[in-house]
mmCIF file of C-alpha atoms in Angstrom:
data_model
loop_
_atom_site.group_PDB
_atom_site.id
_atom_site.type_symbol
_atom_site.label_atom_id
_atom_site.label_comp_id
_atom_site.label_asym_id
_atom_site.label_seq_id
_atom_site.Cartn_x
_atom_site.Cartn_y
_atom_site.Cartn_z
ATOM 1 C CA MET A 1 0.406 0.174 -0.046
ATOM 2 C CA ALA A 2 1.505 3.466 -0.860
ATOM 3 C CA ILE A 3 1.771 6.102 1.452
ATOM 4 C CA PHE A 4 1.307 9.350 0.791
ATOM 5 C CA LEU A 5 -1.637 8.193 -2.234
ATOM 6 C CA SER A 6 -4.513 7.241 0.406
ATOM 7 C CA LEU A 7 -4.866 11.204 1.381
ATOM 8 C CA SER A 8 -8.670 10.657 2.999
ATOM 9 C CA PRO A 9 -9.494 13.091 5.753
ATOM 10 C CA HIS A 10 -7.454 10.770 8.321
ATOM 11 C CA LEU A 11 -4.215 9.831 7.814
ATOM 12 C CA PRO A 12 -3.052 6.681 9.398
ATOM 13 C CA PRO A 13 -0.011 7.523 12.338
ATOM 14 C CA ASN A 14 2.049 4.680 11.050
ATOM 15 C CA PRO A 15 1.876 4.073 7.502
ATOM 16 C CA PRO A 16 2.921 0.956 5.871
ATOM 17 C CA GLN A 17 6.688 0.805 4.999
ATOM 18 C CA TYR A 18 6.459 -2.572 2.577
ATOM 19 C CA PRO A 19 6.771 -2.665 -1.030
ATOM 20 C CA ASN A 20 3.428 -3.252 -3.306
ATOM 21 C CA PRO A 21 3.784 -6.086 -5.421
ATOM 22 C CA GLU A 22 0.817 -5.003 -7.340
ATOM 23 C CA LEU A 23 2.485 -1.944 -8.104
ATOM 24 C CA LYS A 24 3.037 -1.853 -12.316
ATOM 25 C CA PHE A 25 6.212 -0.262 -13.049
ATOM 26 C CA PRO A 26 7.707 -1.464 -16.569
ATOM 27 C CA LEU A 27 11.198 0.281 -16.594
ATOM 28 C CA PRO A 28 13.672 -0.763 -19.449
ATOM 29 C CA PRO A 29 17.416 -0.557 -17.350
ATOM 30 C CA THR A 30 18.764 2.195 -19.482
ATOM 31 C CA PRO A 31 17.503 5.212 -19.118
ATOM 32 C CA LYS A 32 18.077 8.724 -21.790
ATOM 33 C CA THR A 33 19.024 11.949 -20.334
ATOM 34 C CA VAL A 34 17.923 15.106 -21.172
ATOM 35 C CA LEU A 35 19.757 18.354 -20.421
ATOM 36 C CA ILE A 36 17.134 21.306 -20.400
ATOM 37 C CA ASP A 37 17.974 25.152 -19.943
ATOM 38 C CA THR A 38 15.320 27.231 -17.693
ATOM 39 C CA LYS A 39 16.145 29.854 -14.557
ATOM 40 C CA THR A 40 -23.077 15.225 -7.503
ATOM 41 C CA SER A 41 -21.599 18.973 -5.495
ATOM 42 C CA LYS A 42 -18.569 20.229 -5.751
ATOM 43 C CA ARG A 43 -17.673 18.966 -2.150
ATOM 44 C CA ASP A 44 -18.594 15.489 -3.225
ATOM 45 C CA LEU A 45 -16.425 15.605 -6.185
ATOM 46 C CA ILE A 46 -13.545 17.017 -4.498
ATOM 47 C CA THR A 47 -13.588 14.002 -1.619
ATOM 48 C CA ARG A 48 -13.860 11.717 -4.420
ATOM 49 C CA VAL A 49 -10.805 12.481 -6.293
ATOM 50 C CA ALA A 50 -8.971 13.342 -2.896
ATOM 51 C CA PRO A 51 -7.408 9.673 -2.724
ATOM 52 C CA PHE A 52 -5.141 10.097 -5.511
ATOM 53 C CA LEU A 53 -3.793 13.245 -4.594
ATOM 54 C CA PHE A 54 -0.395 11.894 -3.944
ATOM 55 C CA ILE A 55 1.862 13.228 -1.937
ATOM 56 C CA SER A 56 0.761 14.529 -2.171
ATOM 57 C CA SER A 57 10.227 22.176 -13.621
ATOM 58 C CA LEU A 58 11.049 21.687 -17.491
ATOM 59 C CA ALA A 59 9.211 24.022 -19.958
ATOM 60 C CA PHE A 60 7.880 24.809 -17.091
ATOM 61 C CA SER A 61 8.618 27.673 -14.083
ATOM 62 C CA CYS A 62 12.162 25.990 -12.855
ATOM 63 C CA PRO A 63 13.473 28.537 -10.430
ATOM 64 C CA THR A 64 17.223 27.562 -11.687
ATOM 65 C CA ALA A 65 18.845 27.961 -14.764
ATOM 66 C CA GLN A 66 19.516 24.551 -15.169
ATOM 67 C CA CYS A 67 17.600 21.218 -14.868
ATOM 68 C CA LEU A 68 18.730 17.992 -15.342
ATOM 69 C CA ALA A 69 15.932 15.078 -16.256
ATOM 70 C CA GLU A 70 17.071 11.658 -16.476
ATOM 71 C CA PRO A 71 13.747 10.332 -18.477
ATOM 72 C CA LEU A 72 12.691 6.329 -18.146
ATOM 73 C CA PRO A 73 11.222 4.886 -21.317
ATOM 74 C CA THR A 74 7.386 3.519 -20.429
ATOM 75 C CA PRO A 75 4.791 2.449 -22.505
ATOM 76 C CA LYS A 76 3.278 5.840 -23.095
ATOM 77 C CA PRO A 77 5.144 8.916 -23.672
ATOM 78 C CA LEU A 78 7.068 10.391 -21.015
ATOM 79 C CA ILE A 79 6.084 14.070 -20.261
ATOM 80 C CA SER A 80 4.318 15.106 -23.227
ATOM 81 C CA GLY A 81 3.815 18.771 -22.595
ATOM 82 C CA ILE A 82 4.132 21.130 -20.152
ATOM 83 C CA ALA A 83 2.776 24.796 -20.428
ATOM 84 C CA ASN A 84 4.874 27.779 -19.256
ATOM 85 C CA THR A 85 3.436 28.758 -15.577
ATOM 86 C CA LYS A 86 5.253 32.398 -15.205
ATOM 87 C CA SER A 87 2.114 34.286 -15.859
ATOM 88 C CA TRP A 88 -0.293 31.688 -13.346
ATOM 89 C CA PHE A 89 -0.771 32.964 -9.107
ATOM 90 C CA GLN A 90 2.122 31.059 -7.236
ATOM 91 C CA PHE A 91 1.140 29.405 -3.563
ATOM 92 C CA TYR A 92 4.143 29.956 -1.311
ATOM 93 C CA GLY A 93 3.397 27.291 1.623
ATOM 94 C CA ASP A 94 5.726 26.049 4.452
ATOM 95 C CA GLY A 95 8.808 25.464 2.497
ATOM 96 C CA PHE A 96 7.546 25.233 -1.046
ATOM 97 C CA SER A 97 5.561 27.303 -3.665
ATOM 98 C CA ILE A 98 3.510 26.042 -6.283
ATOM 99 C CA ARG A 99 1.640 27.414 -9.440
ATOM 100 C CA VAL A 100 -2.130 27.784 -9.543
ATOM 101 C CA PRO A 101 -3.884 26.774 -12.435
ATOM 102 C CA PRO A 102 -6.332 29.933 -13.795
ATOM 103 C CA GLN A 103 -9.572 29.460 -12.338
ATOM 104 C CA PHE A 104 -8.858 27.117 -9.544
ATOM 105 C CA GLU A 105 -10.124 27.906 -6.283
ATOM 106 C CA ASP A 106 -8.547 27.079 -2.810
ATOM 107 C CA VAL A 107 -10.498 25.010 -0.818
ATOM 108 C CA MET A 108 -8.995 24.390 2.152
ATOM 109 C CA GLU A 109 -11.346 23.182 4.661
ATOM 110 C CA PRO A 110 -11.199 24.893 8.198
ATOM 111 C CA GLU A 111 -10.242 21.363 10.151
ATOM 112 C CA ASP A 112 -7.232 21.760 7.733
ATOM 113 C CA PHE A 113 -5.812 25.056 8.589
ATOM 114 C CA ASN A 114 -6.829 24.115 12.579
ATOM 115 C CA SER A 115 -5.859 20.505 12.923
ATOM 116 C CA GLY A 116 -2.479 21.284 14.085
ATOM 117 C CA LEU A 117 -3.988 22.275 17.406
ATOM 118 C CA SER A 118 -4.352 20.358 19.882
ATOM 119 C CA LEU A 119 -6.942 21.129 22.977
ATOM 120 C CA TYR A 120 -6.176 17.945 25.315
ATOM 121 C CA GLY A 121 -2.630 17.976 25.315
ATOM 122 C CA ASP A 122 -2.647 15.600 23.140
ATOM 123 C CA LYS A 123 -0.308 15.145 20.525
ATOM 124 C CA ALA A 124 -1.199 17.621 17.436
ATOM 125 C CA LYS A 125 -2.337 16.216 14.357
ATOM 126 C CA PRO A 126 -0.720 17.413 10.983
ATOM 127 C CA LYS A 127 -2.717 19.128 8.730
ATOM 128 C CA THR A 128 -4.141 16.811 5.901
ATOM 129 C CA PHE A 129 -3.235 19.081 3.018
ATOM 130 C CA ALA A 130 -0.513 21.864 3.091
ATOM 131 C CA ALA A 131 -2.048 23.349 0.171
ATOM 132 C CA ARG A 132 -5.414 22.027 -1.966
ATOM 133 C CA PHE A 133 -7.047 24.071 -5.173
ATOM 134 C CA ALA A 134 -9.751 22.764 -7.519
ATOM 135 C CA SER A 135 -11.691 23.473 -10.909
ATOM 136 C CA SER A 136 -14.960 25.199 -10.418
ATOM 137 C CA ASP A 137 -17.128 22.085 -10.935
ATOM 138 C CA GLY A 138 -14.478 20.220 -8.054
ATOM 139 C CA SER A 139 -13.931 17.135 -10.501
ATOM 140 C CA GLU A 140 -9.561 18.543 -10.901
ATOM 141 C CA VAL A 141 -7.599 19.184 -7.892
ATOM 142 C CA LEU A 142 -4.140 20.139 -7.064
ATOM 143 C CA SER A 143 -2.852 19.410 -3.566
ATOM 144 C CA VAL A 144 0.365 19.488 -1.650
ATOM 145 C CA VAL A 145 1.188 17.419 1.382
ATOM 146 C CA ILE A 146 3.824 16.999 3.686
ATOM 147 C CA ARG A 147 4.964 14.098 5.845
ATOM 148 C CA PRO A 148 8.149 13.735 7.459
ATOM 149 C CA THR A 149 10.284 10.799 5.898
ATOM 150 C CA ASN A 150 10.642 8.623 8.648
ATOM 151 C CA GLN A 151 6.492 7.888 7.868
ATOM 152 C CA LEU A 152 7.691 6.747 4.657
ATOM 153 C CA LYS A 153 10.771 4.662 5.295
ATOM 154 C CA ILE A 154 12.325 3.289 8.212
ATOM 155 C CA THR A 155 15.652 4.984 9.168
ATOM 156 C CA PHE A 156 17.471 6.769 11.514
ATOM 157 C CA LEU A 157 18.830 9.100 9.324
ATOM 158 C CA GLU A 158 17.732 12.536 8.314
ATOM 159 C CA ALA A 159 16.335 12.292 4.317
ATOM 160 C CA LYS A 160 17.679 15.410 2.746
ATOM 161 C CA ASP A 161 16.624 14.356 -0.591
ATOM 162 C CA VAL A 162 14.439 12.382 -2.225
ATOM 163 C CA SER A 163 17.055 10.071 -3.531
ATOM 164 C CA ASP A 164 17.564 9.074 -0.096
ATOM 165 C CA LEU A 165 14.548 7.288 0.191
ATOM 166 C CA GLY A 166 15.460 4.830 -3.112
ATOM 167 C CA SER A 167 16.040 5.012 -6.706
ATOM 168 C CA LEU A 168 13.320 6.125 -8.791
ATOM 169 C CA LYS A 169 11.726 3.212 -9.176
ATOM 170 C CA GLN A 170 11.998 2.273 -5.731
ATOM 171 C CA ALA A 171 10.351 5.322 -4.559
ATOM 172 C CA ALA A 172 7.488 4.314 -6.268
ATOM 173 C CA LYS A 173 6.383 2.014 -3.209
ATOM 174 C CA LEU A 174 6.596 4.713 -1.465
ATOM 175 C CA PHE A 175 4.650 7.620 -3.386
ATOM 176 C CA VAL A 176 2.176 5.588 -5.952
ATOM 177 C CA PRO A 177 -0.871 3.136 -5.198
ATOM 178 C CA GLY A 178 -0.819 -0.601 -5.752
ATOM 179 C CA GLY A 179 -3.076 -1.619 -8.665
ATOM 180 C CA SER A 180 -1.940 1.862 -10.693
ATOM 181 C CA THR A 181 -0.594 1.621 -14.455
ATOM 182 C CA ILE A 182 2.421 3.926 -14.471
ATOM 183 C CA TYR A 183 2.561 5.977 -17.717
ATOM 184 C CA SER A 184 5.615 8.093 -17.218
ATOM 185 C CA ALA A 185 8.517 8.572 -14.445
ATOM 186 C CA ARG A 186 10.921 10.706 -14.283
ATOM 187 C CA THR A 187 13.743 12.052 -12.273
ATOM 188 C CA ILE A 188 14.610 15.979 -12.291
ATOM 189 C CA LYS A 189 17.635 17.328 -10.869
ATOM 190 C CA ILE A 190 17.403 21.301 -10.501
ATOM 191 C CA LYS A 191 20.382 23.136 -9.734
ATOM 192 C CA GLU A 192 20.558 25.462 -6.399
ATOM 193 C CA GLU A 193 23.013 27.508 -4.965
ATOM 194 C CA GLU A 194 25.324 24.313 -3.618
ATOM 195 C CA SER A 195 24.202 21.058 -5.362
ATOM 196 C CA PHE A 196 21.526 19.752 -6.975
ATOM 197 C CA ARG A 197 17.848 19.058 -5.822
ATOM 198 C CA THR A 198 15.986 15.622 -7.166
ATOM 199 C CA TYR A 199 12.568 15.785 -7.529
ATOM 200 C CA TYR A 200 10.723 12.364 -8.823
ATOM 201 C CA PHE A 201 8.035 12.784 -11.329
ATOM 202 C CA TYR A 202 5.247 10.355 -11.670
ATOM 203 C CA GLU A 203 2.199 10.031 -14.053
ATOM 204 C CA PHE A 204 -0.293 7.133 -13.579
ATOM 205 C CA GLY A 205 -3.675 5.815 -13.980
ATOM 206 C CA ARG A 206 -6.056 4.619 -11.215
ATOM 207 C CA ASP A 207 -9.744 3.657 -10.603
ATOM 208 C CA GLU A 208 -10.918 6.062 -13.487
ATOM 209 C CA GLN A 209 -8.380 8.640 -12.314
ATOM 210 C CA HIS A 210 -5.347 10.010 -13.932
ATOM 211 C CA VAL A 211 -2.321 11.607 -11.622
ATOM 212 C CA ALA A 212 0.554 13.763 -12.415
ATOM 213 C CA MET A 213 2.326 13.957 -9.321
ATOM 214 C CA VAL A 214 5.848 15.233 -8.534
ATOM 215 C CA ALA A 215 7.734 14.309 -4.833
ATOM 216 C CA ALA A 216 10.635 16.462 -2.987
ATOM 217 C CA VAL A 217 12.397 15.855 0.421
ATOM 218 C CA ASN A 218 13.801 18.979 1.995
ATOM 219 C CA SER A 219 15.223 18.307 6.112
ATOM 220 C CA GLY A 220 13.481 15.464 6.573
ATOM 221 C CA LYS A 221 10.038 16.259 5.108
ATOM 222 C CA ALA A 222 8.609 15.194 1.950
ATOM 223 C CA ILE A 223 6.960 17.476 -0.190
ATOM 224 C CA ILE A 224 4.312 15.865 -2.788
ATOM 225 C CA ALA A 225 2.359 17.649 -4.843
ATOM 226 C CA GLY A 226 -0.662 16.005 -6.844
ATOM 227 C CA ALA A 227 -2.537 16.929 -9.815
ATOM 228 C CA THR A 228 -5.664 14.880 -10.433
ATOM 229 C CA ALA A 229 -8.748 14.614 -13.109
ATOM 230 C CA PRO A 230 -11.461 11.854 -14.542
ATOM 231 C CA GLN A 231 -9.435 10.137 -17.102
ATOM 232 C CA TRP A 232 -12.037 11.282 -19.801
ATOM 233 C CA LYS A 233 -10.904 14.892 -19.299
ATOM 234 C CA TRP A 234 -7.440 14.391 -19.148
ATOM 235 C CA ASP A 235 -7.176 14.711 -23.041
ATOM 236 C CA ASP A 236 -8.469 18.289 -22.255
ATOM 237 C CA ASP A 237 -6.844 19.801 -19.153
ATOM 238 C CA GLY A 238 -3.737 17.368 -18.950
ATOM 239 C CA VAL A 239 -1.250 19.437 -19.873
ATOM 240 C CA ARG A 240 -2.161 22.087 -17.340
ATOM 241 C CA LEU A 241 -2.614 19.589 -14.717
ATOM 242 C CA ARG A 242 0.713 17.979 -15.316
ATOM 243 C CA SER A 243 2.399 21.350 -15.300
ATOM 244 C CA ALA A 244 0.722 22.315 -11.891
ATOM 245 C CA ALA A 245 2.314 19.272 -10.830
ATOM 246 C CA ILE A 246 5.511 20.005 -11.765
ATOM 247 C CA SER A 247 5.797 23.584 -11.010
ATOM 248 C CA LEU A 248 6.438 22.505 -7.034
ATOM 249 C CA THR A 249 9.227 24.086 -5.998
ATOM 250 C CA VAL A 250 11.109 23.543 -2.660
ATOM 251 C CA LEU A 251 12.151 26.730 -1.170
#
């Protein structure tokens, strides 16, 4: 069972750590390398697609001058289309920023903002979402979640990069739910001041939903952005949803 991809309102305190044998991840052994230069109700619909927001940039809004991408051949094309998101609203959250597609609305619920408060002296419950936006009909959703990496993989060391959780293929067992069909997977390295930061990109389908997801790690926290829509809407809106997910930037 994948960890971040089960974004029901109440996440289990200790997500399972074992690999999911149902995961369909056909990855050939010899990846290519590409170098890119860049500096019902609305509430019901949102609730229905929330489990596919996995936790959660190319001709996208990459914050640095150089991005190194390592695509892995898969049955369907890799990142097939990316929109220029520079004109989109840029949302700043706790240690991250992300571009929001035009006409998407902020749909964070009051419990999302208050979930870190404790009235009875118990350990504060983590927020379900760090950010959540949806289309006007609620069928397309962009979400960001933040979780401690030690909830994803048992380790005594603080993860500083998503590669600390394993390779692109290994980490799919943590981020992508079992039974999914992975259409595309890619490692993206973004140059920062002193080094490169790694982002893992996955695009997959499950239960009539199509998902684009990006995961990164900073100081022991995994930051995952997921954009999802019904499969039948992906042909029309997939480019902007994929672009929104890939616009995730760790600050």
